[in-house]
Short mmCIF file of C-alpha atoms in Angstrom, two decimals:
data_model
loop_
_atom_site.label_atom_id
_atom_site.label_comp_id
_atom_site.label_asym_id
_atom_site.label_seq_id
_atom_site.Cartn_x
_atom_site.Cartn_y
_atom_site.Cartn_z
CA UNK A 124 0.00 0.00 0.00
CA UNK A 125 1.20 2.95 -0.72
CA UNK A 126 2.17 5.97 1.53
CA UNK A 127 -0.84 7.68 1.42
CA UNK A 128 -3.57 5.24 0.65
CA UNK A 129 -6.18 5.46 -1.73
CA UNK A 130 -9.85 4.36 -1.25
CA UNK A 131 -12.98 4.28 -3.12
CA UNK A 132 -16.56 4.14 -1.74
CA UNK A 133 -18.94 2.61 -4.32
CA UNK A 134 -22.74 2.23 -4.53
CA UNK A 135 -25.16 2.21 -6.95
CA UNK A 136 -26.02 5.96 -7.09
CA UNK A 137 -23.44 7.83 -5.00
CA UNK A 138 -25.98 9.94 -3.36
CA UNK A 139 -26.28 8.21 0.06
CA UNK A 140 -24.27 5.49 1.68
CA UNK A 141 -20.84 6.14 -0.54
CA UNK A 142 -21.21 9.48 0.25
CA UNK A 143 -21.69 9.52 4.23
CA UNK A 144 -18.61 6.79 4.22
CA UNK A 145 -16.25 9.14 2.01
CA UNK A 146 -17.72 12.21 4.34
CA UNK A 147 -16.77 10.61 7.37
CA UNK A 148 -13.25 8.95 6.35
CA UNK A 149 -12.07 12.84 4.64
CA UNK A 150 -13.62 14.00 8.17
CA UNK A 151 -11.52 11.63 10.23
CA UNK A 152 -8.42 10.78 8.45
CA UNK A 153 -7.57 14.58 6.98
CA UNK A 154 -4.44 14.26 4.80
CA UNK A 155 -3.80 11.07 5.89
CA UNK A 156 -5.85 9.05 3.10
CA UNK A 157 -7.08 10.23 -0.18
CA UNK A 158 -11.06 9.67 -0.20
CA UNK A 159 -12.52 8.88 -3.52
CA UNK A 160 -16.78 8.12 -3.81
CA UNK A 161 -18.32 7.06 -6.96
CA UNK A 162 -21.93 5.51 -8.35
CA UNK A 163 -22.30 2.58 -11.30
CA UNK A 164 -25.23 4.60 -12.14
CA UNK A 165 -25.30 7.99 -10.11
CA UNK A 166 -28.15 10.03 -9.53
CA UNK A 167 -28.73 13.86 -10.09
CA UNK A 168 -28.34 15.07 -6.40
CA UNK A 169 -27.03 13.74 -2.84
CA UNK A 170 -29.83 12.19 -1.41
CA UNK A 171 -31.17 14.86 0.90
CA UNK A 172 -31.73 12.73 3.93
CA UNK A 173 -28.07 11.68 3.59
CA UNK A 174 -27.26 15.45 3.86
CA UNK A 175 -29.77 16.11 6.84
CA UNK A 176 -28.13 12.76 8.71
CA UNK A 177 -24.86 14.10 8.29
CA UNK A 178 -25.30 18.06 9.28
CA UNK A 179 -26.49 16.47 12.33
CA UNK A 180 -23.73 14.50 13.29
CA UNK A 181 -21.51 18.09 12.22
CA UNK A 182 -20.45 17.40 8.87
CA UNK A 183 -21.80 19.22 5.31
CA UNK A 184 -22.29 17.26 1.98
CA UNK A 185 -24.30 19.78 0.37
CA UNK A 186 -21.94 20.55 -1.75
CA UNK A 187 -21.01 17.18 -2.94
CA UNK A 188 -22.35 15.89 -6.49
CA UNK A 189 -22.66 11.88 -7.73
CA UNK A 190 -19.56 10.61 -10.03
CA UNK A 191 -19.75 7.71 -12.40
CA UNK A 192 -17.84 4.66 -11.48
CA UNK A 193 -14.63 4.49 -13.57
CA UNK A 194 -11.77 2.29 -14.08
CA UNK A 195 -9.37 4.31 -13.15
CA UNK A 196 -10.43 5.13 -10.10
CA UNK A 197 -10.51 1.53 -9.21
CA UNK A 198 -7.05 1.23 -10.75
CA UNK A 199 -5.62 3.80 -8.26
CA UNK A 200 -7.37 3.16 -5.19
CA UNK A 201 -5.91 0.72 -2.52
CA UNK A 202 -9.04 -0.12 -1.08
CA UNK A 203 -12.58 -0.51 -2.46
CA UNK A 204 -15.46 -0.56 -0.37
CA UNK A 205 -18.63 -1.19 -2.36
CA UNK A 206 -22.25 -1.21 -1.05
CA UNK A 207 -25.00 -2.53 -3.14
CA UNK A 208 -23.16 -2.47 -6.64
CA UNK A 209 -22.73 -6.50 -7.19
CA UNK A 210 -20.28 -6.85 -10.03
CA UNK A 211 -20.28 -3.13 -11.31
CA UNK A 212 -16.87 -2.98 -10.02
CA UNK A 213 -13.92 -3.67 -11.84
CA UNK A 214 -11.58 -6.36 -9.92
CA UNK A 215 -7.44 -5.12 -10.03
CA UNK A 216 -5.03 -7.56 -9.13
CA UNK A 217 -3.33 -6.16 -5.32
CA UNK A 218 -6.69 -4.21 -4.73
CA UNK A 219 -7.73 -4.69 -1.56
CA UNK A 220 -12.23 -5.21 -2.08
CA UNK A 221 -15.03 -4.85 0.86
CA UNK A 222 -18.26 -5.18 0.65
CA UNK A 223 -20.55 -3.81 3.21
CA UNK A 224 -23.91 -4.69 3.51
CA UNK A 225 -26.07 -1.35 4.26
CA UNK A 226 -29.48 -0.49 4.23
CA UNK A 227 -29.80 1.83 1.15
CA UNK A 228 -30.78 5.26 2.43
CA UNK A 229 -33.14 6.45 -0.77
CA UNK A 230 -36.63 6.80 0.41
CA UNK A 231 -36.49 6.58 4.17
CA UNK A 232 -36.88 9.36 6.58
CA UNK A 233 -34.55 10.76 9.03
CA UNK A 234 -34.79 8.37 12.13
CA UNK A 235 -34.38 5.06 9.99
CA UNK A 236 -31.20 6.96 8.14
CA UNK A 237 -29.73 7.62 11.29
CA UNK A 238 -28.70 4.06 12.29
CA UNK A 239 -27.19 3.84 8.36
CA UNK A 240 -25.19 6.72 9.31
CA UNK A 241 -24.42 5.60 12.10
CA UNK A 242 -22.86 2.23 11.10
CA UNK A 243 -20.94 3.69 8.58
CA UNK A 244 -19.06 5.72 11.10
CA UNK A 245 -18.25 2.52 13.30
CA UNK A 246 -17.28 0.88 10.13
CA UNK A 247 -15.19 3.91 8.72
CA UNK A 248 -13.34 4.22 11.78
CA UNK A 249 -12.57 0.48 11.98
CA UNK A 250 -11.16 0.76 8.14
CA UNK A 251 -9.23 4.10 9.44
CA UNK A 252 -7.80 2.68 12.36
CA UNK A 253 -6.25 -0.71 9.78
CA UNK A 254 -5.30 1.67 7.43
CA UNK A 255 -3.16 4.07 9.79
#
């Protein structure tokens, strides 16, 4: 792995649960690891829940917009963490791959995103902690 490790969060439309995980690692690691988040088929907008969930827990997505998926953002990341995509993802020999099974956050309210959010933290935190 390299210095200053790459990784990619992946879901389906990059407007929820790829964006809270990027949100929280750029939030906790700083400098420290460079935070890519990308959709196989993105939407128009962050999901708006997924912005309310975060602002509470002190941290603004409103600016962020969905990316496509590409290869080469697979190609430079160390780690990939997907959620939801099944085989959109490109496989790189060396790449580290997780998959972690979340509730997707389009269509539910507030108090049943908060335990998504919440989750993610624990689980960026754990990947921040191997990582570092």
């Amino acid at each position: 792995m390299r210095e200053t490790p790459t990784v990619l969060f992946v879901c389906v439309h990059n407007a929820g649960r790829s964006q809270m995980a990027a949100a929280y690692l750029r939030e906790l690691a700083g400098e420290r690891v460079r935070v890519l988040s990308a959709g196989s088929e993105p939407a128009d907008r962050i999901n708006p829940v997924a912005v309310a969930a975060m602002t509470e827990d002190g941290i603004d997505i409103t600016e962020n917009t969905p990316q496509i998926l590409t290869t080469d953002d697979v190609r430079v990341s160390d780690v990939v963490i997907t959620m939801g995509c099944g085989d959109a993802c490109p496989i790189f020999p060396g790449t580290r791959y997780e998959d972690w099974q979340l509730d997707d956050p389009a269509g539910l309210d507030l108090p049943a995103v908060r335990p998504i959010r919440d989750d993610i933290k624990l689980r960026v935190t754990a990947l921040l902690d191997d990582l570092i």
